[in-house]
Tab-separated table of C-alpha atoms in Angstrom:
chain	number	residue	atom	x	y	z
A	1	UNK	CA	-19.824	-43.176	-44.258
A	2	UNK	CA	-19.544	-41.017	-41.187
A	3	UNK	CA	-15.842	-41.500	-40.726
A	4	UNK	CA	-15.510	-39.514	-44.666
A	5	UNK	CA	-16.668	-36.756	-43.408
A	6	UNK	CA	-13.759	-33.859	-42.569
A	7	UNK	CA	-12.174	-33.172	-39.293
A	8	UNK	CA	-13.340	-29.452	-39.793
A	9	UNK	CA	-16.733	-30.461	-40.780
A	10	UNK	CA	-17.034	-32.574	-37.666
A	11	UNK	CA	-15.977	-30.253	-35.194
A	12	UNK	CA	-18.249	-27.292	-36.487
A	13	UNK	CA	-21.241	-29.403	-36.800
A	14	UNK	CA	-20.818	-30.621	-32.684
A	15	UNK	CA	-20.200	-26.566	-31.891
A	16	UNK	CA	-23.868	-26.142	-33.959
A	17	UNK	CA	-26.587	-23.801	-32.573
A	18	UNK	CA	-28.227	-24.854	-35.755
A	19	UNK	CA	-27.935	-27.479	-38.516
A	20	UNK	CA	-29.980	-27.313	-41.858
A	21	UNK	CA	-29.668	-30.666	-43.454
A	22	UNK	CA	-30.516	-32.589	-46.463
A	23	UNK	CA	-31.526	-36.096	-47.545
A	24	UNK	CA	-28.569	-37.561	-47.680
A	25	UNK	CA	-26.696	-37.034	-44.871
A	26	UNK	CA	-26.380	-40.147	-42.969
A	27	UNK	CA	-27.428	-41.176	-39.458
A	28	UNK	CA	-23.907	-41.445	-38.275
A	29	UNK	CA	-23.443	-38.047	-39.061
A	30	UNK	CA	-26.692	-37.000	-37.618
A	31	UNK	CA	-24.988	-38.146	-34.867
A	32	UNK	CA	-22.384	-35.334	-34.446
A	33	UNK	CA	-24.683	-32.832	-34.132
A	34	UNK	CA	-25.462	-32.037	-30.328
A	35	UNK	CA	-29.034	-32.044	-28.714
A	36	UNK	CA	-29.178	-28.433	-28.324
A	37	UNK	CA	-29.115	-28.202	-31.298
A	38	UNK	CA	-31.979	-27.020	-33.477
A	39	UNK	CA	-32.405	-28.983	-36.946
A	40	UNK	CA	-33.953	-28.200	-40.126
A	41	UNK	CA	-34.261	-30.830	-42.762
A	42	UNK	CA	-34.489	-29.234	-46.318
A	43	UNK	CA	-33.811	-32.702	-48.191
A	44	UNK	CA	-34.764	-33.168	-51.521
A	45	UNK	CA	-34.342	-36.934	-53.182
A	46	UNK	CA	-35.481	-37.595	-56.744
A	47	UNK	CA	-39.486	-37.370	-57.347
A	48	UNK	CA	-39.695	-35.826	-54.030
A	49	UNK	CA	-38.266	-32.190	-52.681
A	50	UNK	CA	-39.303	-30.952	-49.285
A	51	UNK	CA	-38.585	-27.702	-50.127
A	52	UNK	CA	-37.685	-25.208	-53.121
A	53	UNK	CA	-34.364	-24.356	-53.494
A	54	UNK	CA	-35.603	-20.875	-52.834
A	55	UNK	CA	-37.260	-22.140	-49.770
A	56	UNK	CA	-33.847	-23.343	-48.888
A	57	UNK	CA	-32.111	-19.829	-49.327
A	58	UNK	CA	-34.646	-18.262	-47.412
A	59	UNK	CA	-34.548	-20.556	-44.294
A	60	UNK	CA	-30.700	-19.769	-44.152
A	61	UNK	CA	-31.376	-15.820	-44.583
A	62	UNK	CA	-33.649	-16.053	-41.574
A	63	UNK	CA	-31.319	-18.441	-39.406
A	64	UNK	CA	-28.093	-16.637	-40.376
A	65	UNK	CA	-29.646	-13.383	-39.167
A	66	UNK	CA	-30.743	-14.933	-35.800
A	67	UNK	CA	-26.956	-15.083	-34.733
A	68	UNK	CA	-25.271	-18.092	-33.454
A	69	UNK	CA	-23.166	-21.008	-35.728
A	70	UNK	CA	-25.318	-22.497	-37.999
A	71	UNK	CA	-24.248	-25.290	-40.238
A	72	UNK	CA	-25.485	-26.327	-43.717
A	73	UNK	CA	-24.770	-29.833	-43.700
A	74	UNK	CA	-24.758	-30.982	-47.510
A	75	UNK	CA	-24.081	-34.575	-48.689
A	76	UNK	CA	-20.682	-34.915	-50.362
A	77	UNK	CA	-18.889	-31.169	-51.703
A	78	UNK	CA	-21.046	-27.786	-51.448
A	79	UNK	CA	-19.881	-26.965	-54.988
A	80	UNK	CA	-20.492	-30.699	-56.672
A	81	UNK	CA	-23.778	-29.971	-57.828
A	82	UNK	CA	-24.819	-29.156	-54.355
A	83	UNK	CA	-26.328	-25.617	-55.562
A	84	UNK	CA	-23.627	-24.223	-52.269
A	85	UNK	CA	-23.280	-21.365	-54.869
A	86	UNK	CA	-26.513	-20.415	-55.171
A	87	UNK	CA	-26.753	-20.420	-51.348
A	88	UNK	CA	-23.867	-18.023	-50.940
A	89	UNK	CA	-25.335	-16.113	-53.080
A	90	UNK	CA	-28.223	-15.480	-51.503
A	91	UNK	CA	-26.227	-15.250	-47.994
A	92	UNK	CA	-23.921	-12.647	-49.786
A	93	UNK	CA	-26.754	-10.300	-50.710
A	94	UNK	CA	-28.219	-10.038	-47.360
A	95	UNK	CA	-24.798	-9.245	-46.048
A	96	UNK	CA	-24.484	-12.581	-43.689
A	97	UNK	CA	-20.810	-13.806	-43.391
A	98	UNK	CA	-20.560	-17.174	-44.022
A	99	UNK	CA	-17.377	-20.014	-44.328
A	100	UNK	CA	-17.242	-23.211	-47.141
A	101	UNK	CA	-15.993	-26.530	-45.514
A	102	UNK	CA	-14.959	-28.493	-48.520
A	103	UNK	CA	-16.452	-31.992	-48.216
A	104	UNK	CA	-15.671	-35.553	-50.061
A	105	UNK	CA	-17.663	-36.250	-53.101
A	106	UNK	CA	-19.567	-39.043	-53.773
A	107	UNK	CA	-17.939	-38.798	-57.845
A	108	UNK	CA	-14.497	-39.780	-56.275
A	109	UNK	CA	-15.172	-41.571	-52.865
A	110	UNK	CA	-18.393	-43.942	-53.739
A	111	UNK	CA	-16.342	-45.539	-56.861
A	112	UNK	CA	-13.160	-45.850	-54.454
A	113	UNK	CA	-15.192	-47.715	-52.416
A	114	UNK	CA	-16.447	-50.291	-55.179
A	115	UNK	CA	-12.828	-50.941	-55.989
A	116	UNK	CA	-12.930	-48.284	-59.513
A	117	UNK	CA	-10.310	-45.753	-59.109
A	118	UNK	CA	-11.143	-42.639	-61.521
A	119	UNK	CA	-7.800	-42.257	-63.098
A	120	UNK	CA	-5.031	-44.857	-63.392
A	121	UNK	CA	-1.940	-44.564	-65.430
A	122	UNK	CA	-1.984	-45.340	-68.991
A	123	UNK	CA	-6.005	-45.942	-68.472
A	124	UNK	CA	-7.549	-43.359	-67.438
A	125	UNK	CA	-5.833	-39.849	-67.325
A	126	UNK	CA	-8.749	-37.590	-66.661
A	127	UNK	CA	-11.801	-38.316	-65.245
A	128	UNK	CA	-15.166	-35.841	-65.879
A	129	UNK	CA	-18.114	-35.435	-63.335
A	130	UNK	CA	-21.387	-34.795	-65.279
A	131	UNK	CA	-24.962	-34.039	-63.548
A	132	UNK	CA	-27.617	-37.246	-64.797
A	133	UNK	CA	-30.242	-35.143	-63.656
A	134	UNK	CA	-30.176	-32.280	-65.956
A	135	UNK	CA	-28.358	-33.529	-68.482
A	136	UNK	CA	-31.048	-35.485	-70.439
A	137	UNK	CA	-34.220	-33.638	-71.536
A	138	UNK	CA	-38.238	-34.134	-70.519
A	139	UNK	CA	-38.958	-34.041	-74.437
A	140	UNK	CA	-38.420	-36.542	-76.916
A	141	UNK	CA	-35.326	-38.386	-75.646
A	142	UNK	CA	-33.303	-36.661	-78.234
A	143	UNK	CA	-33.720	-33.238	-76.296
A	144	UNK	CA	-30.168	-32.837	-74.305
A	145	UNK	CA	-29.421	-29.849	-72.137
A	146	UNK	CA	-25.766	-31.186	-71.745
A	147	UNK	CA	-23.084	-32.211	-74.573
A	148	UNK	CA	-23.289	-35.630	-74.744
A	149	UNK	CA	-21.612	-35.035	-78.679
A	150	UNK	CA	-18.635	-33.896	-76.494
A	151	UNK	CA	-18.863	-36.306	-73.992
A	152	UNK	CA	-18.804	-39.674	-75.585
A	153	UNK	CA	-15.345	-38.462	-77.293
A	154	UNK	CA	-14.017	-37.334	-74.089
A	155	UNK	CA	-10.797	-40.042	-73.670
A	156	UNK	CA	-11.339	-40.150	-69.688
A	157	UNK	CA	-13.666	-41.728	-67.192
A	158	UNK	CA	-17.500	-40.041	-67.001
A	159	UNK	CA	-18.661	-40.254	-63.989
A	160	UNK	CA	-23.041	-39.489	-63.729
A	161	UNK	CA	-24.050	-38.126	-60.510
A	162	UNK	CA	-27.912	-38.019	-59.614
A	163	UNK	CA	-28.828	-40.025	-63.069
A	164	UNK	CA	-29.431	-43.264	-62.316
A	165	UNK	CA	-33.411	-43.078	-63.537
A	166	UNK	CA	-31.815	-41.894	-67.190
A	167	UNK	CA	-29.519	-44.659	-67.295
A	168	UNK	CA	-31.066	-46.042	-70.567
A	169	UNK	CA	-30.951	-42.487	-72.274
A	170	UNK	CA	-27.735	-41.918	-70.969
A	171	UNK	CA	-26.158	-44.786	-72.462
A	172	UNK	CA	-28.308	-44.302	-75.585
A	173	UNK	CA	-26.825	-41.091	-76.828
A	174	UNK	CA	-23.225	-41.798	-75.642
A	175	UNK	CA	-23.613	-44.823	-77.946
A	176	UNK	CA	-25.320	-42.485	-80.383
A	177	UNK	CA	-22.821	-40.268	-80.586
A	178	UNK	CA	-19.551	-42.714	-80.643
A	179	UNK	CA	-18.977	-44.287	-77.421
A	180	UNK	CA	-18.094	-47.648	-78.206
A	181	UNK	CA	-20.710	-49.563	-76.700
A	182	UNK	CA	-18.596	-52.559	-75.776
A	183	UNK	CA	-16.548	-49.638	-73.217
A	184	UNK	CA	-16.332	-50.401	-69.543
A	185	UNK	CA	-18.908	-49.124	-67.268
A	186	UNK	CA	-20.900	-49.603	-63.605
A	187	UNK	CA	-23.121	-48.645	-61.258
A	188	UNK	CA	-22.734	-48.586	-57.557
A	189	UNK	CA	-25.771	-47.287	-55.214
A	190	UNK	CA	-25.283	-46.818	-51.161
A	191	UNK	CA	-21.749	-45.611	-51.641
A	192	UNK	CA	-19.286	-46.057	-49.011
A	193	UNK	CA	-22.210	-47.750	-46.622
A	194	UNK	CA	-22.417	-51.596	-45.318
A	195	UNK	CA	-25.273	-52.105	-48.133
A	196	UNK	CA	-23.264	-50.581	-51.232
A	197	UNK	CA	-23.432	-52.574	-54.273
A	198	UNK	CA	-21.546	-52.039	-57.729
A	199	UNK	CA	-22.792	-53.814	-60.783
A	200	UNK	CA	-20.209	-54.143	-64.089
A	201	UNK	CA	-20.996	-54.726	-67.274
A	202	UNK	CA	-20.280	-53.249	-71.237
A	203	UNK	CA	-21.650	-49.819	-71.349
A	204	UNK	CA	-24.736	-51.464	-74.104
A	205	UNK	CA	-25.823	-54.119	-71.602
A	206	UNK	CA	-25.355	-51.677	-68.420
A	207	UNK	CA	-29.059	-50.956	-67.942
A	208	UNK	CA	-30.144	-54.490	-68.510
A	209	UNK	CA	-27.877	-55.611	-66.197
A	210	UNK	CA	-28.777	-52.927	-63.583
A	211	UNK	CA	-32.605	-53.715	-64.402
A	212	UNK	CA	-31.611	-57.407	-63.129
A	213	UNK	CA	-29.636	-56.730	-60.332
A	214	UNK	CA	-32.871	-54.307	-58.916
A	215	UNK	CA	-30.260	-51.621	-58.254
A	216	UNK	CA	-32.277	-48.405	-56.832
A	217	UNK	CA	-31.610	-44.677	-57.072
A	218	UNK	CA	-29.694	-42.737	-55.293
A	219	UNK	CA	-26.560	-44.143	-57.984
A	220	UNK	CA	-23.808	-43.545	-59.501
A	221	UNK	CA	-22.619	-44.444	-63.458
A	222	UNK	CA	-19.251	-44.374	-64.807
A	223	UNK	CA	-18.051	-45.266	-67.883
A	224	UNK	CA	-14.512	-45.918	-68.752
A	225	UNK	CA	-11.565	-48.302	-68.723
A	226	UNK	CA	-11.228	-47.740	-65.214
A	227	UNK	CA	-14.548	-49.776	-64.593
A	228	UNK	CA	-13.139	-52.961	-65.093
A	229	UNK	CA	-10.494	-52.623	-62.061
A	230	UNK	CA	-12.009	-54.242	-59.090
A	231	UNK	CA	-9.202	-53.115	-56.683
A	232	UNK	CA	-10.943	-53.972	-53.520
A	233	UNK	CA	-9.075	-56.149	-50.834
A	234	UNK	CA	-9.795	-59.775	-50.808
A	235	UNK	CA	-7.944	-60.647	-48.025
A	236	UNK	CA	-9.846	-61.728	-45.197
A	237	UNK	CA	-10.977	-59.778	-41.743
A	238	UNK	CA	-10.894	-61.610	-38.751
A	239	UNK	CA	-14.957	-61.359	-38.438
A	240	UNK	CA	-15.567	-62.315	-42.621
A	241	UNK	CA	-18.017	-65.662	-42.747
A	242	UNK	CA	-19.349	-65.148	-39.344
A	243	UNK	CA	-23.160	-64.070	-38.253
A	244	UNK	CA	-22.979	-62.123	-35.263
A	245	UNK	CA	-26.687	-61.481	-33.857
A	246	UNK	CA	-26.555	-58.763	-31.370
């Protein structure tokens, strides 16, 4: 949703000489950016990347040295599995200043949006953002690059970014490895947008139910008391029932 995005993020982005952009940044934010501006999309979406993350580094090398304000515009936070830090890296050894804009996650703001808060008193008094991605291996299903030994004891609310196509090995080994399979859990794709939808269910029957519902990546997963809550407002807008055909 455009109107997440910060105050300081808006106002450098419509100063831009130069944007470098990803997949996910949405068209109402494309928006901000001003004509004279020149734009460079970098995205990279699961099964797809337009360009290496060393492709990526070098592109902002080049237009960094050029002069001028140029904007990396990420989805959600630089530093939330955004690589940012691998970017200022590479903008740090070739001596180009640079400034971080912190932005608003999808972890936090897509479950707000669904109605799941991440913590809630006496429910949920942590919560733990884990990449999807990288966290269950090419090999045998068994293969894990992440913890999920530590994970499914974790108390808290697990939040999955980027692994909605390892859903079913995902819950798997958290069920493996002690997560009681009757715990809370959901999915919600399109986060914060008019088309968002969250799906419920047990964390065992999550993938059926996701299967059912035809829920498509980009997602999130979250597991935890806090997944039951539905705290959404059902009190009615003055437009709610009607078709307006423009």
């Amino acid at each position: 949703d455009a109107g997440l995005m910060t105050v300081k993020g808006r106002e450098l982005l419509a100063a831009a000489d130069t944007v470098i952009y990803d997949a996910l940044a949405g068209d109402g934010i494309m928006g901000f950016i001003p004509g004279t501006a020149k734009q460079i999309y970098v995205g990279k979406r699961s099964g797809f990347h337009s360009a290496s993350q060393e492709e990526i580094n070098r592109i902002l090398v080049e237009e960094g040295k050029k002069g001028g304000l140029v904007v990396r515009l990420k989805g959600g936070d630089p530093f939330v599995f955004g690589r940012g830090g691998e970017e200022i890296q590479s903008l740090s050894a070739h001596g180009i200043p640079y400034e971080v804009v912190p932005g608003v996650t999808s972890a936090i703001a897509a479950l707000s949006q669904a109605g799941i808060p991440v913590t809630h008193r006496g429910v949920g008094q942590s919560f733990h953002v884990i990449t999807g991605h990288t966290a269950v291996g090419a090999g045998d299903g068994d293969s894990l690059t992440g913890g999920f030994d530590q994970y499914a004891r974790l108390p808290g609310t697990l939040i999955f970014l980027m692994g909605l196509s390892n859903l079913e090995k995902i819950v798997e080994n958290l069920i493996k490895y002690g997560k009681d399979p009757r715990t809370p859990a959901a999915v919600v794709t399109n986060g914060t947008l008019p088309d968002s939808r969250c799906v419920r269910a047990a964390l065992s029957s999550l993938p059926e139910a996701v299967r059912r519902a035809g829920l498509k990546p980009p997602g999130i997963i979250v597991v935890g008391p806090v997944a039951a809550f539905s705290m959404s407002c059902k009190k009615e807008l003055p437009l709610s029932g009607a078709l307006v055909g423009i």
